């Protein structure tokens, strides 16, 4: 006999975020409480997103999860922490007298399927979008309406910032139980429509040192990291929020670059040292500074997470010339027509003056491709039942 239809199946999407004031270091590893606040830009889901379906049914005999079509170990501590936390919030809601039928599902097992439309673990913050999407989707299934920072955070710290669109801060909080360590929107996605984001993919390989292990060693060994958390970040958070509020691009861009550089300096100050940047990353840094110097103003900014890919911010009217400069310094090897993905960018010729200033030996293939995107909204619910990644039997559909 075919199993009964899942009682509830919900499908949602969630965005990637890129920090402009970096989170690096935990004061409590179990609760995922950071040593400093951080601030990020949510990227548009038209280019980068995670899609997740969660279903509950009394026919399911165990919790199960599939990532990009492959079944994963549901016993992973982070996944378990998210499931425990969302079920705790759902129970709390029910005991508060709210008899939502979805709350009935608490005794049922859950099946989850999740896919990314970008390479996992390539330094493109897939865990942030993934855990934000998991938290948001489970919240719909269990009828939880409270703040989901804690659920997402337990999966991956930076995931709590992907719960909102636009510009988002994760306040480190002061409490030992982490109740005040929450994400909050600083400005919505419509606030700065001219802002563009270019992801320069230099390597699509899995990274050498994961964030969790890397930041643990940094907390244990880097005096620079402690100084950064205590004496640098608080003022930078306030200054970055001001730059965003006032749409001060040069201020935003300079602080973004400085904070990325300081984060990577703390990695080098870690013992044994960690290095996430590659020669190509450093060439991009050089290119951005030359480009800005040529224009006599800060028109472009880079930032790097725990990997060699560069994320570049610019206003929309700067993008065509900067993309031409990237093509000049990193001539595409074979895939010239696939070099640019995402938002269209019109080709423009590069002036001889700028070519002379860039003055580097071209590195063919150094940048594999560029994804052009912009600031975007937070998680979305997909109402169309065809969007479900799980079939009526609760197993991944063939394409999922
Ligand atoms: C460099 O959120 O991946 O991207 O909490 O251990 O899962 P865990 O770490 P994670 O760290 C992200 C670090 C970063 C900076 C940032 O996104 O703020």
Short mmCIF file of C-alpha atoms and ligand atoms in Angstrom, two decimals:
data_model
loop_
_atom_site.label_atom_id
_atom_site.label_comp_id
_atom_site.label_asym_id
_atom_site.label_seq_id
_atom_site.Cartn_x
_atom_site.Cartn_y
_atom_site.Cartn_z
CA UNK A 1 0.00 0.00 0.00
CA UNK A 2 1.31 3.45 -0.89
CA UNK A 3 2.16 5.57 2.13
CA UNK A 4 -0.22 8.34 3.06
CA UNK A 5 0.42 11.82 1.74
CA UNK A 6 2.76 13.84 3.92
CA UNK A 7 0.64 15.87 6.31
CA UNK A 8 2.55 19.03 5.63
CA UNK A 9 5.11 19.79 2.90
CA UNK A 10 6.59 23.23 2.54
CA UNK A 11 9.21 24.55 0.12
CA UNK A 12 11.18 27.73 0.69
CA UNK A 13 14.22 29.49 -0.70
CA UNK A 14 16.90 31.44 1.16
CA UNK A 15 19.73 33.73 0.06
CA UNK A 16 23.50 33.82 0.41
CA UNK A 17 24.94 36.70 2.41
CA UNK A 18 28.37 38.26 2.26
CA UNK A 19 29.80 39.91 5.37
CA UNK A 20 31.32 43.37 5.10
CA UNK A 21 32.17 43.32 8.82
CA UNK A 22 33.35 39.75 9.38
CA UNK A 23 32.33 37.19 11.97
CA UNK A 24 35.38 35.20 13.03
CA UNK A 25 35.54 33.48 16.40
CA UNK A 26 33.08 32.02 18.90
CA UNK A 27 32.86 32.66 22.62
CA UNK A 28 30.58 29.61 23.01
CA UNK A 29 30.97 26.79 20.50
CA UNK A 30 27.83 24.86 21.50
CA UNK A 31 25.47 27.81 21.30
CA UNK A 32 27.41 29.39 18.40
CA UNK A 33 27.87 32.75 20.09
CA UNK A 34 30.36 35.06 18.34
CA UNK A 35 33.14 37.16 19.87
CA UNK A 36 32.06 40.15 17.78
CA UNK A 37 29.04 41.49 15.94
CA UNK A 38 29.01 41.35 12.12
CA UNK A 39 27.19 43.01 9.22
CA UNK A 40 26.33 41.57 5.83
CA UNK A 41 24.70 42.20 2.49
CA UNK A 42 22.07 39.70 1.35
CA UNK A 43 22.61 38.66 -2.27
CA UNK A 44 19.79 38.27 -4.77
CA UNK A 45 18.24 34.82 -5.07
CA UNK A 46 17.86 35.13 -8.83
CA UNK A 47 21.57 34.28 -8.93
CA UNK A 48 22.34 32.39 -5.71
CA UNK A 49 19.94 30.51 -3.50
CA UNK A 50 19.17 27.37 -1.59
CA UNK A 51 15.79 25.68 -2.06
CA UNK A 52 14.53 23.38 0.70
CA UNK A 53 11.46 21.19 1.08
CA UNK A 54 10.51 19.82 4.49
CA UNK A 55 7.71 17.30 4.91
CA UNK A 56 6.23 15.56 7.94
CA UNK A 57 4.09 12.45 7.94
CA UNK A 58 3.04 9.87 10.48
CA UNK A 59 4.33 7.28 7.97
CA UNK A 60 7.93 8.47 8.27
CA UNK A 61 9.96 6.29 10.61
CA UNK A 62 13.05 8.48 10.96
CA UNK A 63 14.30 11.98 10.27
CA UNK A 64 16.12 12.03 6.90
CA UNK A 65 17.91 14.65 4.83
CA UNK A 66 19.14 14.88 1.23
CA UNK A 67 21.55 17.59 0.07
CA UNK A 68 21.88 18.16 -3.66
CA UNK A 69 20.26 14.76 -4.23
CA UNK A 70 22.52 12.77 -1.89
CA UNK A 71 21.35 11.45 1.46
CA UNK A 72 23.41 12.88 4.34
CA UNK A 73 23.88 11.76 7.93
CA UNK A 74 21.00 13.27 9.87
CA UNK A 75 22.89 12.70 13.12
CA UNK A 76 25.34 15.53 12.37
CA UNK A 77 25.43 17.60 15.57
CA UNK A 78 24.59 20.89 13.83
CA UNK A 79 21.62 19.45 12.05
CA UNK A 80 20.42 17.86 15.27
CA UNK A 81 20.81 21.18 17.09
CA UNK A 82 18.59 22.91 14.49
CA UNK A 83 15.93 20.20 14.66
CA UNK A 84 15.93 20.22 18.47
CA UNK A 85 15.73 23.98 18.61
CA UNK A 86 12.84 24.35 16.13
CA UNK A 87 10.89 21.58 17.87
CA UNK A 88 11.49 23.30 21.20
CA UNK A 89 10.09 26.57 19.80
CA UNK A 90 7.11 24.69 18.35
CA UNK A 91 6.36 23.01 21.71
CA UNK A 92 6.67 26.36 23.45
CA UNK A 93 4.11 27.78 21.05
CA UNK A 94 1.70 24.92 21.62
CA UNK A 95 2.00 25.09 25.39
CA UNK A 96 1.24 28.81 25.12
CA UNK A 97 -2.28 27.68 24.14
CA UNK A 98 -2.01 28.09 20.40
CA UNK A 99 -3.74 25.06 18.87
CA UNK A 100 -2.44 25.39 15.35
CA UNK A 101 -2.92 22.04 13.58
CA UNK A 102 0.65 22.17 12.27
CA UNK A 103 1.83 21.83 15.86
CA UNK A 104 0.43 18.29 15.78
CA UNK A 105 3.31 17.34 13.54
CA UNK A 106 5.67 17.56 16.47
CA UNK A 107 5.52 13.84 17.07
CA UNK A 108 6.13 13.05 13.37
CA UNK A 109 9.49 12.50 11.74
CA UNK A 110 10.65 15.00 9.12
CA UNK A 111 12.15 14.52 5.67
CA UNK A 112 14.21 17.38 4.23
CA UNK A 113 15.62 17.86 0.73
CA UNK A 114 17.78 20.83 -0.15
CA UNK A 115 19.53 22.00 -3.33
CA UNK A 116 21.87 24.89 -4.09
CA UNK A 117 22.10 26.55 -7.47
CA UNK A 118 25.83 27.19 -6.89
CA UNK A 119 28.85 25.02 -5.88
CA UNK A 120 28.70 23.81 -2.27
CA UNK A 121 31.66 24.59 0.02
CA UNK A 122 33.46 26.67 -2.60
CA UNK A 123 33.62 29.70 -0.34
CA UNK A 124 30.25 30.95 -1.56
CA UNK A 125 28.58 30.77 1.87
CA UNK A 126 26.48 27.74 0.99
CA UNK A 127 26.13 26.76 4.64
CA UNK A 128 24.63 30.16 5.47
CA UNK A 129 21.92 29.89 2.82
CA UNK A 130 21.43 26.20 3.61
CA UNK A 131 20.84 26.53 7.35
CA UNK A 132 18.78 29.72 6.97
CA UNK A 133 16.59 27.85 4.51
CA UNK A 134 16.33 24.84 6.83
CA UNK A 135 15.33 27.03 9.79
CA UNK A 136 12.82 29.03 7.75
CA UNK A 137 11.23 25.98 6.10
CA UNK A 138 10.94 24.01 9.35
CA UNK A 139 9.39 27.08 10.97
CA UNK A 140 6.65 27.02 8.32
CA UNK A 141 6.10 23.29 8.83
CA UNK A 142 5.82 23.59 12.60
CA UNK A 143 4.01 26.94 12.61
CA UNK A 144 6.78 28.76 14.48
CA UNK A 145 6.59 32.54 14.16
CA UNK A 146 9.23 33.69 16.63
CA UNK A 147 12.75 34.90 15.78
CA UNK A 148 14.70 32.14 14.03
CA UNK A 149 18.21 33.50 14.64
CA UNK A 150 18.96 30.83 17.20
CA UNK A 151 17.81 27.94 14.99
CA UNK A 152 19.83 29.11 11.98
CA UNK A 153 22.83 30.11 14.09
CA UNK A 154 23.10 26.63 15.59
CA UNK A 155 23.61 25.31 12.07
CA UNK A 156 26.17 27.92 11.02
CA UNK A 157 26.75 31.27 12.68
CA UNK A 158 26.56 33.35 9.52
CA UNK A 159 23.26 31.64 8.59
CA UNK A 160 21.27 33.87 10.95
CA UNK A 161 22.11 36.83 8.69
CA UNK A 162 20.52 35.05 5.68
CA UNK A 163 17.11 35.20 7.43
CA UNK A 164 16.64 38.77 6.21
CA UNK A 165 17.02 40.67 2.97
CA UNK A 166 18.97 43.86 2.39
CA UNK A 167 21.60 44.81 4.94
CA UNK A 168 21.71 42.73 8.09
CA UNK A 169 23.58 42.86 11.38
CA UNK A 170 24.15 39.97 13.75
CA UNK A 171 24.37 41.46 17.20
CA UNK A 172 26.78 39.42 19.27
CA UNK A 173 24.69 39.87 22.42
CA UNK A 174 25.90 39.72 26.00
CA UNK A 175 23.91 36.95 27.62
CA UNK A 176 25.45 33.57 28.33
CA UNK A 177 22.33 31.80 27.01
CA UNK A 178 22.58 33.62 23.66
CA UNK A 179 19.00 34.90 23.68
CA UNK A 180 20.19 38.34 22.63
CA UNK A 181 22.56 37.07 19.90
CA UNK A 182 20.21 37.80 17.03
CA UNK A 183 20.13 39.00 13.44
CA UNK A 184 18.30 42.19 12.55
CA UNK A 185 17.73 44.09 9.32
CA UNK A 186 19.61 47.39 9.10
CA UNK A 187 18.05 48.44 5.76
CA UNK A 188 15.79 46.64 3.26
CA UNK A 189 16.90 45.45 -0.20
CA UNK A 190 15.24 48.44 -1.86
CA UNK A 191 17.39 50.88 0.13
CA UNK A 192 20.40 51.10 -2.21
CA UNK A 193 19.23 50.08 -5.72
CA UNK A 194 22.45 51.13 -7.47
CA UNK A 195 24.63 48.72 -5.49
CA UNK A 196 25.97 45.76 -7.48
CA UNK A 197 27.90 42.69 -6.41
CA UNK A 198 30.31 40.71 -8.58
CA UNK A 199 31.51 37.31 -7.46
CA UNK A 200 34.85 36.50 -9.04
CA UNK A 201 35.07 32.73 -8.88
CA UNK A 202 38.72 31.79 -8.85
CA UNK A 203 38.37 28.25 -7.62
CA UNK A 204 35.36 26.00 -7.34
CA UNK A 205 37.20 23.46 -5.21
CA UNK A 206 36.43 22.55 -1.62
CA UNK A 207 38.35 24.71 0.85
CA UNK A 208 41.35 23.49 2.84
CA UNK A 209 40.43 24.73 6.35
CA UNK A 210 36.76 24.95 7.24
CA UNK A 211 35.50 28.08 9.04
CA UNK A 212 34.63 26.26 12.26
CA UNK A 213 38.07 24.71 12.77
CA UNK A 214 39.84 27.82 11.46
CA UNK A 215 38.12 30.22 13.84
CA UNK A 216 38.65 27.87 16.79
CA UNK A 217 42.43 27.94 16.23
CA UNK A 218 42.30 31.72 15.75
CA UNK A 219 40.45 32.21 19.07
CA UNK A 220 43.00 30.00 20.82
CA UNK A 221 46.15 31.55 19.37
CA UNK A 222 45.69 34.99 17.76
CA UNK A 223 46.19 38.06 19.97
CA UNK A 224 45.25 40.18 16.95
CA UNK A 225 41.82 38.53 16.81
CA UNK A 226 41.12 39.45 20.46
CA UNK A 227 42.22 43.03 19.81
CA UNK A 228 40.02 43.16 16.71
CA UNK A 229 36.92 41.88 18.53
CA UNK A 230 37.32 44.15 21.54
CA UNK A 231 38.79 47.32 20.14
CA UNK A 232 38.10 47.51 16.40
CA UNK A 233 34.77 45.94 15.47
CA UNK A 234 32.42 47.91 17.78
CA UNK A 235 33.29 51.24 16.12
CA UNK A 236 33.31 49.62 12.66
CA UNK A 237 29.78 48.27 13.15
CA UNK A 238 28.50 51.76 13.88
CA UNK A 239 30.44 53.27 10.98
CA UNK A 240 29.28 50.60 8.52
CA UNK A 241 25.64 51.09 9.55
CA UNK A 242 26.08 54.81 8.91
CA UNK A 243 27.62 54.21 5.46
CA UNK A 244 24.68 51.97 4.55
CA UNK A 245 22.08 54.37 5.93
CA UNK A 246 23.59 57.32 4.02
CA UNK A 247 24.49 55.26 0.93
CA UNK A 248 28.07 56.50 1.30
CA UNK A 249 29.78 54.26 -1.27
CA UNK A 250 33.43 55.32 -0.73
CA UNK A 251 33.01 54.94 3.05
CA UNK A 252 31.27 51.57 2.66
CA UNK A 253 33.87 50.36 0.18
CA UNK A 254 36.94 51.37 2.18
CA UNK A 255 35.64 49.85 5.40
CA UNK A 256 34.66 46.65 3.59
CA UNK A 257 38.19 46.24 2.22
CA UNK A 258 39.85 47.09 5.54
CA UNK A 259 37.70 44.64 7.43
CA UNK A 260 38.36 41.85 4.95
CA UNK A 261 42.08 42.56 5.18
CA UNK A 262 42.00 42.53 8.96
CA UNK A 263 40.14 39.23 9.02
CA UNK A 264 42.80 37.68 6.77
CA UNK A 265 45.50 39.25 8.94
CA UNK A 266 44.04 37.44 11.98
CA UNK A 267 44.20 34.23 9.94
CA UNK A 268 47.90 34.81 9.35
CA UNK A 269 48.30 35.68 13.05
CA UNK A 270 46.78 32.30 13.91
CA UNK A 271 49.27 29.58 14.80
CA UNK A 272 49.72 27.48 12.72
CA UNK A 273 48.74 30.17 10.22
CA UNK A 274 45.72 29.90 7.97
CA UNK A 275 45.69 31.37 4.51
CA UNK A 276 42.59 31.50 2.41
CA UNK A 277 43.80 33.87 -0.30
CA UNK A 278 45.51 32.66 -3.45
CA UNK A 279 47.82 34.47 -5.85
CA UNK A 280 44.77 35.27 -7.95
CA UNK A 281 43.00 36.76 -4.89
CA UNK A 282 46.00 39.03 -4.33
CA UNK A 283 46.00 40.03 -8.00
CA UNK A 284 42.34 41.03 -7.63
CA UNK A 285 43.23 43.17 -4.58
CA UNK A 286 45.94 44.86 -6.64
CA UNK A 287 43.58 45.38 -9.58
CA UNK A 288 40.93 47.02 -7.38
CA UNK A 289 43.41 49.43 -5.83
CA UNK A 290 44.88 50.35 -9.23
CA UNK A 291 41.40 50.86 -10.65
CA UNK A 292 40.45 53.15 -7.76
CA UNK A 293 43.75 55.05 -7.94
CA UNK A 294 43.22 55.63 -11.67
CA UNK A 295 39.82 57.19 -10.97
CA UNK A 296 41.06 59.15 -7.97
CA UNK A 297 38.18 57.78 -5.87
CA UNK A 298 37.02 54.53 -4.32
CA UNK A 299 34.70 53.07 -6.94
CA UNK A 300 35.18 49.36 -6.25
CA UNK A 301 35.72 47.24 -3.13
CA UNK A 302 36.75 43.62 -2.57
CA UNK A 303 36.03 41.26 0.27
CA UNK A 304 37.11 37.63 0.79
CA UNK A 305 35.68 34.99 3.12
CA UNK A 306 37.26 31.66 4.05
CA UNK A 307 38.31 30.98 0.46
CA UNK A 308 40.03 32.61 -2.52
CA UNK A 309 36.93 33.90 -4.37
CA UNK A 310 36.61 37.67 -4.43
CA UNK A 311 33.31 39.44 -3.87
CA UNK A 312 33.39 42.91 -5.37
CA UNK A 313 31.02 45.80 -4.65
CA UNK A 314 30.49 48.68 -7.08
CA UNK A 315 27.74 51.05 -8.13
CA UNK A 316 25.99 49.97 -11.33
CA UNK A 317 27.60 52.57 -13.60
CA UNK A 318 31.09 51.35 -12.65
CA UNK A 319 30.40 47.67 -13.38
CA UNK A 320 30.99 47.53 -17.19
CA UNK A 321 34.42 49.15 -16.98
CA UNK A 322 35.47 47.04 -14.01
CA UNK A 323 34.37 43.82 -15.73
CA UNK A 324 36.40 44.88 -18.80
CA UNK A 325 39.39 45.41 -16.49
CA UNK A 326 38.94 41.90 -15.02
CA UNK A 327 38.79 40.44 -18.54
CA UNK A 328 41.95 42.33 -19.41
CA UNK A 329 43.88 41.03 -16.37
CA UNK A 330 42.39 37.50 -16.42
CA UNK A 331 41.63 36.68 -20.06
CA UNK A 332 39.03 33.88 -20.19
CA UNK A 333 40.69 30.66 -21.36
CA UNK A 334 38.08 28.82 -23.34
CA UNK A 335 34.66 29.86 -22.12
CA UNK A 336 34.67 33.49 -23.25
CA UNK A 337 30.92 33.57 -23.72
CA UNK A 338 30.22 31.93 -20.35
CA UNK A 339 32.62 34.21 -18.46
CA UNK A 340 29.82 36.42 -17.20
CA UNK A 341 26.77 34.93 -15.50
CA UNK A 342 23.81 36.62 -13.83
CA UNK A 343 22.83 40.21 -14.49
CA UNK A 344 23.72 41.45 -17.97
CA UNK A 345 26.74 43.75 -18.19
CA UNK A 346 27.26 45.62 -21.48
CA UNK A 347 30.76 45.27 -22.96
CA UNK A 348 32.81 48.48 -23.04
CA UNK A 349 36.31 49.12 -24.39
CA UNK A 350 39.05 49.75 -21.85
CA UNK A 351 40.87 53.06 -22.24
CA UNK A 352 44.59 52.92 -22.99
CA UNK A 353 45.24 54.95 -19.82
CA UNK A 354 43.52 52.36 -17.66
CA UNK A 355 45.26 49.51 -19.48
CA UNK A 356 48.59 51.17 -18.78
CA UNK A 357 47.71 51.62 -15.12
CA UNK A 358 46.65 48.01 -14.67
CA UNK A 359 50.08 47.13 -15.94
CA UNK A 360 50.07 43.47 -14.94
CA UNK A 361 51.05 40.35 -16.78
CA UNK A 362 47.68 38.92 -17.73
CA UNK A 363 46.87 35.66 -15.91
CA UNK A 364 44.73 33.61 -18.33
CA UNK A 365 42.05 31.62 -16.56
CA UNK A 366 42.87 33.11 -13.12
CA UNK A 367 39.26 34.17 -12.74
CA UNK A 368 37.09 31.29 -13.97
CA UNK A 369 33.88 33.27 -14.24
CA UNK A 370 31.99 36.21 -12.77
CA UNK A 371 28.49 36.13 -11.27
CA UNK A 372 26.91 39.59 -11.44
CA UNK A 373 24.20 40.11 -8.86
CA UNK A 374 22.66 42.70 -6.53
CA UNK A 375 21.18 43.12 -3.08
CA UNK A 376 18.16 40.89 -2.58
CA UNK A 377 15.28 39.87 -0.32
CA UNK A 378 15.19 37.35 2.51
CA UNK A 379 13.72 33.82 2.49
CA UNK A 380 10.58 33.16 0.43
CA UNK A 381 7.85 30.53 0.58
CA UNK A 382 7.13 28.85 -2.77
CA UNK A 383 3.37 28.34 -3.01
CA UNK A 384 3.48 26.20 -6.18
CA UNK A 385 3.28 22.51 -5.12
CA UNK A 386 5.33 21.61 -8.21
CA UNK A 387 8.27 23.29 -6.52
CA UNK A 388 8.48 20.57 -3.86
CA UNK A 389 11.74 18.62 -3.96
CA UNK A 390 10.06 15.67 -2.20
CA UNK A 391 7.38 13.56 -3.87
CA UNK A 392 4.15 12.42 -2.22
CA UNK A 393 6.05 9.39 -0.91
CA UNK A 394 8.37 11.74 0.98
CA UNK A 395 11.41 10.81 -1.10
CA UNK A 396 13.38 13.17 -3.37
CA UNK A 397 11.89 13.62 -6.81
CA UNK A 398 14.29 12.35 -9.51
CA UNK A 399 15.46 15.86 -10.50
CA UNK A 400 16.12 16.99 -6.89
C1 LIG B 1 34.64 34.22 6.97
O1 LIG B 1 29.26 30.91 9.69
O2 LIG B 1 30.69 29.43 8.22
O3 LIG B 1 32.45 33.83 6.15
O4 LIG B 1 29.56 29.35 12.63
O5 LIG B 1 31.49 27.82 12.39
O6 LIG B 1 29.54 27.62 10.83
P1 LIG B 1 30.39 28.55 11.69
O7 LIG B 1 31.13 29.53 10.69
P2 LIG B 1 30.58 30.31 9.41
O8 LIG B 1 31.71 31.44 9.33
C2 LIG B 1 31.68 32.45 8.38
C3 LIG B 1 32.95 33.20 8.42
C4 LIG B 1 33.16 34.19 7.31
C5 LIG B 1 32.77 35.60 7.75
C6 LIG B 1 31.30 35.92 7.84
O9 LIG B 1 30.48 35.38 7.06
O10 LIG B 1 30.96 36.77 8.68
#
